[in-house]
PDB file of C-alpha atoms in Angstrom:
ATOM      1  CA  MET K   3      54.701 -94.127 107.014  1.00 49.00           C
ATOM      2  CA  ILE K   4      54.007 -90.647 105.647  1.00 56.00           C
ATOM      3  CA  SER K   5      50.396 -90.162 104.627  1.00 50.00           C
ATOM      4  CA  ASN K   6      49.387 -88.422 101.411  1.00 53.00           C
ATOM      5  CA  THR K   7      47.899 -85.330 103.048  1.00 63.00           C
ATOM      6  CA  LYS K   8      48.323 -81.675 102.164  1.00 76.00           C
ATOM      7  CA  LYS K   9      51.728 -80.089 102.588  1.00 86.00           C
ATOM      8  CA  LEU K  10      52.800 -78.861 106.009  1.00 87.00           C
ATOM      9  CA  ASP K  11      53.614 -75.217 106.650  1.00 84.00           C
ATOM     10  CA  ILE K  12      56.670 -75.244 108.910  1.00 80.00           C
ATOM     11  CA  ILE K  13      58.852 -72.341 109.995  1.00 77.00           C
ATOM     12  CA  LEU K  14      62.456 -73.494 109.993  1.00 75.00           C
ATOM     13  CA  GLY K  15      64.429 -71.789 112.736  1.00 74.00           C
ATOM     14  CA  PRO K  16      68.148 -72.438 113.340  1.00 68.00           C
ATOM     15  CA  VAL K  17      67.526 -75.738 115.163  1.00 72.00           C
ATOM     16  CA  GLN K  18      65.077 -76.995 112.537  1.00 77.00           C
ATOM     17  CA  LYS K  19      67.542 -76.137 109.765  1.00 79.00           C
ATOM     18  CA  THR K  20      70.165 -78.258 111.498  1.00 79.00           C
ATOM     19  CA  LEU K  21      67.680 -81.148 111.545  1.00 88.00           C
ATOM     20  CA  PHE K  22      66.722 -80.768 107.895  1.00 90.00           C
ATOM     21  CA  LEU K  23      70.198 -80.346 106.365  1.00 87.00           C
ATOM     22  CA  PRO K  24      71.048 -84.095 106.361  1.00 92.00           C
ATOM     23  CA  VAL K  25      67.468 -84.992 105.363  1.00 94.00           C
ATOM     24  CA  VAL K  26      67.681 -82.735 102.314  1.00 92.00           C
ATOM     25  CA  ALA K  27      71.109 -84.175 101.479  1.00 93.00           C
ATOM     26  CA  ARG K  28      69.721 -87.734 101.583  1.00 95.00           C
ATOM     27  CA  ALA K  29      66.721 -86.733  99.488  1.00 95.00           C
ATOM     28  CA  LEU K  30      68.949 -85.115  96.856  1.00 93.00           C
ATOM     29  CA  GLU K  31      71.179 -88.186  96.706  1.00 94.00           C
ATOM     30  CA  SER K  32      68.154 -90.467  96.412  1.00 96.00           C
ATOM     31  CA  SER K  33      66.885 -88.568  93.375  1.00 94.00           C
ATOM     32  CA  LYS K  34      69.990 -89.493  91.357  1.00 93.00           C
ATOM     33  CA  SER K  35      69.894 -92.263  88.750  1.00 92.00           C
ATOM     34  CA  THR K  36      72.591 -94.243  90.602  1.00 91.00           C
ATOM     35  CA  PRO K  37      72.586 -93.004  94.206  1.00 94.00           C
ATOM     36  CA  MET K  38      75.031 -94.080  96.897  1.00 94.00           C
ATOM     37  CA  LEU K  39      72.011 -94.225  99.205  1.00 95.00           C
ATOM     38  CA  PHE K  40      68.312 -94.513  98.430  1.00 97.00           C
ATOM     39  CA  ASP K  41      66.145 -93.037 101.171  1.00 97.00           C
ATOM     40  CA  LYS K  42      62.495 -92.982 100.169  1.00 96.00           C
ATOM     41  CA  THR K  43      61.379 -91.583 103.516  1.00 96.00           C
ATOM     42  CA  ALA K  44      63.757 -88.606 103.279  1.00 96.00           C
ATOM     43  CA  MET K  45      62.310 -87.794  99.855  1.00 96.00           C
ATOM     44  CA  GLN K  46      58.783 -87.987 101.270  1.00 95.00           C
ATOM     45  CA  ILE K  47      59.665 -85.693 104.177  1.00 94.00           C
ATOM     46  CA  VAL K  48      61.040 -82.992 101.883  1.00 93.00           C
ATOM     47  CA  GLU K  49      58.077 -83.384  99.536  1.00 92.00           C
ATOM     48  CA  LYS K  50      55.564 -83.038 102.376  1.00 92.00           C
ATOM     49  CA  ILE K  51      56.828 -79.654 103.570  1.00 91.00           C
ATOM     50  CA  ASN K  52      55.638 -76.400 102.040  1.00 89.00           C
ATOM     51  CA  TYR K  53      59.043 -74.729 102.135  1.00 86.00           C
ATOM     52  CA  ASN K  54      61.485 -73.390  99.571  1.00 84.00           C
ATOM     53  CA  PHE K  55      64.655 -75.375 100.222  1.00 83.00           C
ATOM     54  CA  THR K  56      66.669 -73.534  97.538  1.00 83.00           C
ATOM     55  CA  LYS K  57      68.752 -71.464  99.977  1.00 78.00           C
ATOM     56  CA  LEU K  58      69.285 -74.416 102.294  1.00 79.00           C
ATOM     57  CA  ILE K  59      70.374 -76.613  99.377  1.00 82.00           C
ATOM     58  CA  SER K  60      72.801 -73.964  98.122  1.00 84.00           C
ATOM     59  CA  SER K  61      74.486 -73.900 101.545  1.00 77.00           C
ATOM     60  CA  ILE K  62      75.317 -77.617 101.387  1.00 81.00           C
ATOM     61  CA  THR K  63      78.837 -78.095 100.066  1.00 85.00           C
ATOM     62  CA  GLU K  64      79.755 -81.228  98.141  1.00 91.00           C
ATOM     63  CA  LEU K  65      82.050 -82.347 100.972  1.00 89.00           C
ATOM     64  CA  SER K  66      79.296 -81.920 103.573  1.00 86.00           C
ATOM     65  CA  ARG K  67      76.742 -83.731 101.417  1.00 90.00           C
ATOM     66  CA  ILE K  68      79.109 -86.654 100.879  1.00 93.00           C
ATOM     67  CA  ALA K  69      79.900 -86.774 104.601  1.00 93.00           C
ATOM     68  CA  TRP K  70      76.210 -87.074 105.521  1.00 94.00           C
ATOM     69  CA  ILE K  71      75.564 -89.734 102.886  1.00 96.00           C
ATOM     70  CA  VAL K  72      78.638 -91.777 103.814  1.00 96.00           C
ATOM     71  CA  ARG K  73      77.671 -91.636 107.478  1.00 96.00           C
ATOM     72  CA  SER K  74      74.278 -93.097 106.587  1.00 97.00           C
ATOM     73  CA  THR K  75      75.654 -95.844 104.336  1.00 97.00           C
ATOM     74  CA  CYS K  76      78.350 -96.786 106.862  1.00 97.00           C
ATOM     75  CA  PHE K  77      75.867 -96.849 109.744  1.00 98.00           C
ATOM     76  CA  ASP K  78      73.445 -98.940 107.670  1.00 98.00           C
ATOM     77  CA  ARG K  79      76.138-101.494 106.860  1.00 98.00           C
ATOM     78  CA  LEU K  80      77.360-101.842 110.449  1.00 98.00           C
ATOM     79  CA  ILE K  81      73.851-101.969 111.906  1.00 99.00           C
ATOM     80  CA  ARG K  82      72.838-104.703 109.462  1.00 99.00           C
ATOM     81  CA  ASP K  83      75.951-106.640 110.449  1.00 98.00           C
ATOM     82  CA  PHE K  84      75.045-106.251 114.133  1.00 98.00           C
ATOM     83  CA  LEU K  85      71.488-107.454 113.451  1.00 98.00           C
ATOM     84  CA  ARG K  86      72.787-110.458 111.526  1.00 98.00           C
ATOM     85  CA  ARG K  87      74.691-111.437 114.657  1.00 97.00           C
ATOM     86  CA  TYR K  88      71.818-110.580 117.015  1.00 96.00           C
ATOM     87  CA  PRO K  89      68.535-110.443 115.021  1.00 97.00           C
ATOM     88  CA  GLY K  90      66.348-109.546 118.009  1.00 96.00           C
ATOM     89  CA  ALA K  91      68.752-107.030 119.520  1.00 96.00           C
ATOM     90  CA  THR K  92      67.991-103.515 120.728  1.00 97.00           C
ATOM     91  CA  VAL K  93      69.174-100.409 118.883  1.00 98.00           C
ATOM     92  CA  VAL K  94      69.035 -96.967 120.487  1.00 98.00           C
ATOM     93  CA  ASN K  95      69.279 -94.008 118.105  1.00 99.00           C
ATOM     94  CA  ILE K  96      70.573 -91.146 120.269  1.00 98.00           C
ATOM     95  CA  GLY K  97      69.685 -87.645 119.093  1.00 97.00           C
ATOM     96  CA  CYS K  98      67.698 -89.107 116.208  1.00 97.00           C
ATOM     97  CA  GLY K  99      66.391 -85.811 114.839  1.00 95.00           C
ATOM     98  CA  LEU K 100      64.703 -86.695 111.536  1.00 96.00           C
ATOM     99  CA  ASP K 101      66.942 -89.687 110.922  1.00 97.00           C
ATOM    100  CA  THR K 102      65.390 -92.489 108.870  1.00 98.00           C
ATOM    101  CA  THR K 103      67.825 -95.322 109.554  1.00 98.00           C
ATOM    102  CA  TYR K 104      65.117 -97.598 110.976  1.00 98.00           C
ATOM    103  CA  GLU K 105      63.167 -97.459 107.711  1.00 97.00           C
ATOM    104  CA  ARG K 106      66.259 -98.649 105.844  1.00 98.00           C
ATOM    105  CA  VAL K 107      67.549-101.419 108.141  1.00 98.00           C
ATOM    106  CA  ASP K 108      64.502-102.853 109.950  1.00 98.00           C
ATOM    107  CA  ASN K 109      64.651-106.665 109.947  1.00 98.00           C
ATOM    108  CA  GLY K 110      61.254-107.139 111.587  1.00 97.00           C
ATOM    109  CA  LEU K 111      62.790-108.386 114.846  1.00 98.00           C
ATOM    110  CA  VAL K 112      64.875-105.497 116.163  1.00 98.00           C
ATOM    111  CA  GLN K 113      63.593-103.466 119.115  1.00 98.00           C
ATOM    112  CA  TRP K 114      64.325 -99.894 118.088  1.00 98.00           C
ATOM    113  CA  TYR K 115      64.269 -96.683 120.113  1.00 98.00           C
ATOM    114  CA  ASP K 116      64.525 -93.213 118.554  1.00 98.00           C
ATOM    115  CA  MET K 117      65.525 -90.692 121.223  1.00 98.00           C
ATOM    116  CA  ASP K 118      65.608 -86.909 121.139  1.00 97.00           C
ATOM    117  CA  LEU K 119      64.332 -83.843 122.976  1.00 95.00           C
ATOM    118  CA  PRO K 120      60.517 -83.525 123.296  1.00 96.00           C
ATOM    119  CA  ASP K 121      60.124 -80.764 120.680  1.00 93.00           C
ATOM    120  CA  VAL K 122      62.158 -82.760 118.160  1.00 94.00           C
ATOM    121  CA  ILE K 123      60.106 -85.899 118.801  1.00 96.00           C
ATOM    122  CA  GLU K 124      56.917 -83.890 118.219  1.00 95.00           C
ATOM    123  CA  LEU K 125      58.316 -82.712 114.879  1.00 93.00           C
ATOM    124  CA  ARG K 126      59.348 -86.275 114.090  1.00 95.00           C
ATOM    125  CA  LYS K 127      55.793 -87.525 114.663  1.00 96.00           C
ATOM    126  CA  LEU K 128      54.637 -85.427 111.712  1.00 93.00           C
ATOM    127  CA  PHE K 129      56.593 -87.734 109.410  1.00 94.00           C
ATOM    128  CA  MET K 130      57.127 -91.068 111.184  1.00 96.00           C
ATOM    129  CA  ASN K 131      55.072 -93.321 113.437  1.00 95.00           C
ATOM    130  CA  GLU K 132      55.816 -95.596 116.346  1.00 97.00           C
ATOM    131  CA  THR K 133      55.258 -99.314 115.773  1.00 96.00           C
ATOM    132  CA  LYS K 134      55.366-102.471 117.864  1.00 96.00           C
ATOM    133  CA  ASN K 135      59.118-102.691 117.372  1.00 96.00           C
ATOM    134  CA  ARG K 136      59.932 -98.986 117.103  1.00 98.00           C
ATOM    135  CA  LYS K 137      59.331 -96.514 119.938  1.00 98.00           C
ATOM    136  CA  PHE K 138      60.124 -92.848 120.511  1.00 98.00           C
ATOM    137  CA  ILE K 139      61.765 -91.584 123.694  1.00 97.00           C
ATOM    138  CA  ALA K 140      61.229 -87.869 124.343  1.00 97.00           C
ATOM    139  CA  GLY K 141      64.098 -86.678 126.496  1.00 96.00           C
ATOM    140  CA  SER K 142      67.798 -86.004 126.690  1.00 96.00           C
ATOM    141  CA  PHE K 143      70.214 -88.933 126.486  1.00 97.00           C
ATOM    142  CA  LEU K 144      71.954 -87.326 129.471  1.00 96.00           C
ATOM    143  CA  GLU K 145      68.948 -88.026 131.708  1.00 94.00           C
ATOM    144  CA  ASN K 146      68.673 -91.252 133.710  1.00 91.00           C
ATOM    145  CA  SER K 147      64.964 -92.022 133.271  1.00 90.00           C
ATOM    146  CA  TRP K 148      65.209 -93.720 129.862  1.00 93.00           C
ATOM    147  CA  TYR K 149      67.513 -96.576 130.889  1.00 90.00           C
ATOM    148  CA  LYS K 150      64.703 -98.561 132.522  1.00 86.00           C
ATOM    149  CA  LYS K 151      62.639 -98.412 129.321  1.00 87.00           C
ATOM    150  CA  LEU K 152      65.236-100.559 127.599  1.00 89.00           C
ATOM    151  CA  GLY K 153      65.068-103.285 130.239  1.00 84.00           C
ATOM    152  CA  TYR K 154      68.869-103.725 130.107  1.00 82.00           C
ATOM    153  CA  PRO K 155      68.871-106.071 127.082  1.00 88.00           C
ATOM    154  CA  GLU K 156      71.690-108.521 126.520  1.00 86.00           C
ATOM    155  CA  HIS K 157      72.589-107.173 123.085  1.00 93.00           C
ATOM    156  CA  VAL K 158      72.269-103.437 122.490  1.00 96.00           C
ATOM    157  CA  LEU K 159      73.781-101.062 119.958  1.00 98.00           C
ATOM    158  CA  PHE K 160      73.844 -97.326 120.629  1.00 98.00           C
ATOM    159  CA  ILE K 161      74.143 -95.139 117.544  1.00 99.00           C
ATOM    160  CA  ALA K 162      74.621 -91.376 117.455  1.00 98.00           C
ATOM    161  CA  GLY K 163      74.961 -89.689 114.086  1.00 97.00           C
ATOM    162  CA  GLY K 164      75.905 -86.017 114.216  1.00 92.00           C
ATOM    163  CA  VAL K 165      75.315 -85.727 117.959  1.00 95.00           C
ATOM    164  CA  PHE K 166      78.235 -86.023 120.340  1.00 97.00           C
ATOM    165  CA  TYR K 167      80.347 -83.204 118.910  1.00 94.00           C
ATOM    166  CA  PHE K 168      77.614 -80.720 119.839  1.00 91.00           C
ATOM    167  CA  TYR K 169      78.590 -81.306 123.490  1.00 95.00           C
ATOM    168  CA  GLU K 170      81.711 -80.632 125.512  1.00 95.00           C
ATOM    169  CA  GLU K 171      84.096 -83.584 125.802  1.00 96.00           C
ATOM    170  CA  LYS K 172      83.557 -83.951 129.561  1.00 97.00           C
ATOM    171  CA  VAL K 173      79.807 -84.464 128.982  1.00 97.00           C
ATOM    172  CA  ILE K 174      80.358 -87.309 126.508  1.00 97.00           C
ATOM    173  CA  ARG K 175      83.056 -88.823 128.710  1.00 97.00           C
ATOM    174  CA  THR K 176      80.648 -88.973 131.663  1.00 96.00           C
ATOM    175  CA  PHE K 177      77.918 -90.476 129.479  1.00 96.00           C
ATOM    176  CA  LEU K 178      80.092 -93.254 128.025  1.00 95.00           C
ATOM    177  CA  ILE K 179      81.458 -94.155 131.452  1.00 93.00           C
ATOM    178  CA  LYS K 180      77.871 -94.413 132.710  1.00 92.00           C
ATOM    179  CA  LEU K 181      76.995 -96.768 129.838  1.00 91.00           C
ATOM    180  CA  SER K 182      79.972 -98.948 130.750  1.00 88.00           C
ATOM    181  CA  LEU K 183      78.546 -99.300 134.256  1.00 87.00           C
ATOM    182  CA  LEU K 184      74.890 -99.800 133.319  1.00 88.00           C
ATOM    183  CA  PHE K 185      75.195-102.338 130.506  1.00 87.00           C
ATOM    184  CA  GLN K 186      76.955-105.678 130.736  1.00 81.00           C
ATOM    185  CA  SER K 187      77.877-105.648 127.063  1.00 82.00           C
ATOM    186  CA  CYS K 188      77.005-103.238 124.282  1.00 94.00           C
ATOM    187  CA  GLU K 189      78.360-101.579 121.168  1.00 97.00           C
ATOM    188  CA  LEU K 190      78.627 -97.889 120.284  1.00 98.00           C
ATOM    189  CA  LEU K 191      78.614 -96.355 116.818  1.00 99.00           C
ATOM    190  CA  PHE K 192      79.094 -92.634 116.302  1.00 98.00           C
ATOM    191  CA  ASP K 193      80.910 -90.067 114.190  1.00 97.00           C
ATOM    192  CA  VAL K 194      83.627 -87.726 115.393  1.00 97.00           C
ATOM    193  CA  THR K 195      85.539 -84.771 114.027  1.00 94.00           C
ATOM    194  CA  SER K 196      88.851 -83.165 114.879  1.00 96.00           C
ATOM    195  CA  PRO K 197      89.285 -79.639 116.299  1.00 94.00           C
ATOM    196  CA  SER K 198      89.986 -78.330 112.780  1.00 91.00           C
ATOM    197  CA  GLY K 199      86.927 -80.229 111.519  1.00 89.00           C
ATOM    198  CA  VAL K 200      84.817 -78.488 114.150  1.00 92.00           C
ATOM    199  CA  ARG K 201      85.946 -75.098 112.881  1.00 89.00           C
ATOM    200  CA  ALA K 202      85.268 -76.027 109.236  1.00 83.00           C
ATOM    201  CA  THR K 203      81.798 -77.415 109.988  1.00 79.00           C
ATOM    202  CA  ASN K 204      80.842 -74.351 111.999  1.00 84.00           C
ATOM    203  CA  ARG K 205      81.655 -72.191 108.981  1.00 83.00           C
ATOM    204  CA  VAL K 206      79.210 -74.292 106.919  1.00 73.00           C
ATOM    205  CA  LEU K 207      76.517 -73.938 109.600  1.00 72.00           C
ATOM    206  CA  GLN K 208      77.086 -70.197 109.778  1.00 78.00           C
ATOM    207  CA  LYS K 209      76.678 -69.921 105.995  1.00 74.00           C
ATOM    208  CA  ALA K 210      73.369 -71.783 106.295  1.00 67.00           C
ATOM    209  CA  GLY K 211      72.125 -69.125 108.721  1.00 69.00           C
ATOM    210  CA  ILE K 212      72.382 -71.278 111.839  1.00 69.00           C
ATOM    211  CA  TYR K 213      73.090 -69.528 115.136  1.00 66.00           C
ATOM    212  CA  GLU K 214      76.276 -69.993 117.109  1.00 69.00           C
ATOM    213  CA  LYS K 215      74.557 -71.876 119.943  1.00 65.00           C
ATOM    214  CA  SER K 216      74.013 -74.725 117.467  1.00 67.00           C
ATOM    215  CA  PHE K 217      77.701 -74.903 116.541  1.00 84.00           C
ATOM    216  CA  LEU K 218      79.921 -77.923 117.207  1.00 88.00           C
ATOM    217  CA  LYS K 219      81.934 -77.976 120.444  1.00 92.00           C
ATOM    218  CA  TRP K 220      83.923 -81.197 120.792  1.00 95.00           C
ATOM    219  CA  GLY K 221      86.858 -81.930 118.534  1.00 96.00           C
ATOM    220  CA  LEU K 222      88.564 -85.298 119.062  1.00 97.00           C
ATOM    221  CA  LYS K 223      92.320 -85.445 118.503  1.00 94.00           C
ATOM    222  CA  SER K 224      92.663 -89.242 118.783  1.00 95.00           C
ATOM    223  CA  THR K 225      90.574 -92.327 119.579  1.00 97.00           C
ATOM    224  CA  ASP K 226      93.144 -93.015 122.302  1.00 97.00           C
ATOM    225  CA  THR K 227      91.421 -90.269 124.260  1.00 97.00           C
ATOM    226  CA  ILE K 228      88.162 -92.246 124.338  1.00 97.00           C
ATOM    227  CA  LEU K 229      89.931 -95.536 125.082  1.00 97.00           C
ATOM    228  CA  SER K 230      91.531 -93.912 128.126  1.00 96.00           C
ATOM    229  CA  TRP K 231      88.114 -93.259 129.657  1.00 95.00           C
ATOM    230  CA  SER K 232      87.454 -96.902 130.552  1.00 92.00           C
ATOM    231  CA  PRO K 233      89.489-100.126 130.366  1.00 92.00           C
ATOM    232  CA  ARG K 234      86.327-101.883 129.162  1.00 91.00           C
ATOM    233  CA  LEU K 235      86.167 -99.877 125.928  1.00 94.00           C
ATOM    234  CA  ARG K 236      87.569-101.577 122.841  1.00 96.00           C
ATOM    235  CA  LEU K 237      87.811-100.041 119.373  1.00 98.00           C
ATOM    236  CA  LEU K 238      86.194-102.359 116.797  1.00 98.00           C
ATOM    237  CA  GLY K 239      86.595-100.147 113.766  1.00 98.00           C
ATOM    238  CA  LYS K 240      87.462 -96.731 112.402  1.00 97.00           C
ATOM    239  CA  TYR K 241      85.891 -95.706 109.091  1.00 97.00           C
ATOM    240  CA  TYR K 242      87.138 -92.717 107.134  1.00 95.00           C
ATOM    241  CA  THR K 243      84.572 -90.571 105.378  1.00 92.00           C
ATOM    242  CA  TYR K 244      86.127 -90.134 101.951  1.00 93.00           C
ATOM    243  CA  LYS K 245      87.615 -93.616 101.548  1.00 90.00           C
ATOM    244  CA  GLN K 246      84.200 -95.239 101.172  1.00 85.00           C
ATOM    245  CA  GLU K 247      83.332 -96.856  97.836  1.00 82.00           C
ATOM    246  CA  GLY K 248      81.068 -95.177  95.302  1.00 83.00           C
ATOM    247  CA  ILE K 249      82.022 -91.569  96.057  1.00 90.00           C
ATOM    248  CA  THR K 250      82.188 -89.169  93.107  1.00 88.00           C
ATOM    249  CA  MET K 251      83.532 -85.643  93.648  1.00 92.00           C
ATOM    250  CA  ASN K 252      85.283 -82.985  91.633  1.00 93.00           C
ATOM    251  CA  PHE K 253      89.086 -83.004  91.582  1.00 94.00           C
ATOM    252  CA  LYS K 254      89.506 -80.291  94.224  1.00 95.00           C
ATOM    253  CA  ASN K 255      87.202 -82.030  96.686  1.00 94.00           C
ATOM    254  CA  ARG K 256      88.842 -85.410  96.069  1.00 93.00           C
ATOM    255  CA  ILE K 257      92.134 -83.857  97.180  1.00 95.00           C
ATOM    256  CA  LEU K 258      90.482 -82.189 100.182  1.00 94.00           C
ATOM    257  CA  GLY K 259      88.799 -85.485 101.070  1.00 94.00           C
ATOM    258  CA  ARG K 260      92.105 -87.343 101.003  1.00 94.00           C
ATOM    259  CA  ILE K 261      93.659 -84.685 103.220  1.00 94.00           C
ATOM    260  CA  SER K 262      90.706 -84.931 105.605  1.00 93.00           C
ATOM    261  CA  ASP K 263      91.120 -88.697 105.937  1.00 94.00           C
ATOM    262  CA  ALA K 264      94.912 -88.496 106.253  1.00 95.00           C
ATOM    263  CA  LEU K 265      94.643 -85.948 109.070  1.00 94.00           C
ATOM    264  CA  ASP K 266      91.829 -87.736 110.946  1.00 94.00           C
ATOM    265  CA  ILE K 267      89.502 -84.777 110.476  1.00 94.00           C
ATOM    266  CA  GLN K 268      86.212 -86.680 110.134  1.00 93.00           C
ATOM    267  CA  TYR K 269      85.428 -90.357 110.617  1.00 96.00           C
ATOM    268  CA  ILE K 270      83.162 -92.939 112.229  1.00 98.00           C
ATOM    269  CA  VAL K 271      84.118 -95.050 115.234  1.00 98.00           C
ATOM    270  CA  HIS K 272      82.743 -98.377 116.434  1.00 98.00           C
ATOM    271  CA  PHE K 273      83.369 -99.354 120.057  1.00 98.00           C
ATOM    272  CA  LYS K 274      82.451-102.324 122.212  1.00 97.00           C
ATOM    273  CA  ILE K 275      82.028-102.326 125.973  1.00 93.00           C
ATOM    274  CA  ARG K 276      83.385-105.643 127.190  1.00 85.00           C
ATOM    275  CA  VAL K 277      82.092-107.746 130.065  1.00 72.00           C
ATOM    276  CA  ASP K 278      84.257-108.532 133.073  1.00 62.00           C
ATOM    277  CA  TYR K 279      83.383-110.093 136.422  1.00 50.00           C
ATOM    278  CA  LYS K 280      84.203-106.949 138.371  1.00 55.00           C
ATOM    279  CA  HIS K 281      81.790-105.008 136.183  1.00 50.00           C
ATOM    280  CA  ILE K 282      78.940-107.498 136.721  1.00 50.00           C
ATOM    281  CA  ASN K 283      78.998-106.721 140.446  1.00 51.00           C
ATOM    282  CA  LYS K 284      78.773-102.980 139.664  1.00 52.00           C
ATOM    283  CA  PHE K 285      75.963-103.672 137.180  1.00 47.00           C
ATOM    284  CA  ILE K 286      73.943-105.545 139.824  1.00 48.00           C
ATOM    285  CA  HIS K 287      74.588-102.739 142.302  1.00 51.00           C
ATOM    286  CA  TYR K 288      73.323-100.081 139.859  1.00 49.00           C
ATOM    287  CA  LYS K 289      70.153-102.040 139.081  1.00 51.00           C
ATOM    288  CA  ALA K 290      69.495-102.603 142.792  1.00 48.00           C
ATOM    289  CA  LYS K 291      69.738 -98.857 143.457  1.00 55.00           C
ATOM    290  CA  GLU K 292      66.996 -98.190 140.888  1.00 53.00           C
ATOM    291  CA  LYS K 293      64.431-100.358 142.688  1.00 52.00           C
TER     292      LYS K 293
END
């Protein structure tokens, strides 16, 4: 909950701008009379900061804004479906930044973890609090120390919005293979972009004054690439950005959106890691090594 205190003076460097771009997009959408997404917390975050967002807002193209909003609405829908199946499940929000998904989907039973680097978590604490069911993990998802904090729950959903494509493919491959060994059964929800999508997004980031070290790195050509990493991975769904209901764009962007979807430039993927007996032995071995 954001308290009604005086506005915060924050200097937005390149990294902070990357964090605030989707927040501002959600706040702008929420201010509409009939928004695709209503995010009260995003509006409160923007309102609390003593910063002129005019330049940042002008750098957000209609296609980028829609992409961020659709990612949120799609994630919300799939997370709610997961929590209907497993009300007391665990959800891990990897690279959470200033994401406010928990505020929108909390069912009162979920055990939620928001994970990001220590400096990002400190920034996050200015706007959001930990609760009994919602905890912050300050650290990289590539580290090993955070796994124990979860307690290896039976039902867990890992979500990563706008995260994995900031890393090289080999890094994400290693991470997903590790998850397949550490968890008996879990689901993964994240967004991907193609090599051409990476180039287009980096142009948007450059226009917003964001340095090259914060540019995207991994462009996925096909989901078959991910499926080849482990026989236990199964694709549950593939959701195209501009085919979602409720989208309104100008004619030019509608055409560009259709082209984007047709060419697999930007979309959301939902995977499941399946249980098998051979894996259970590996799972027990991994847990034994940690003791």
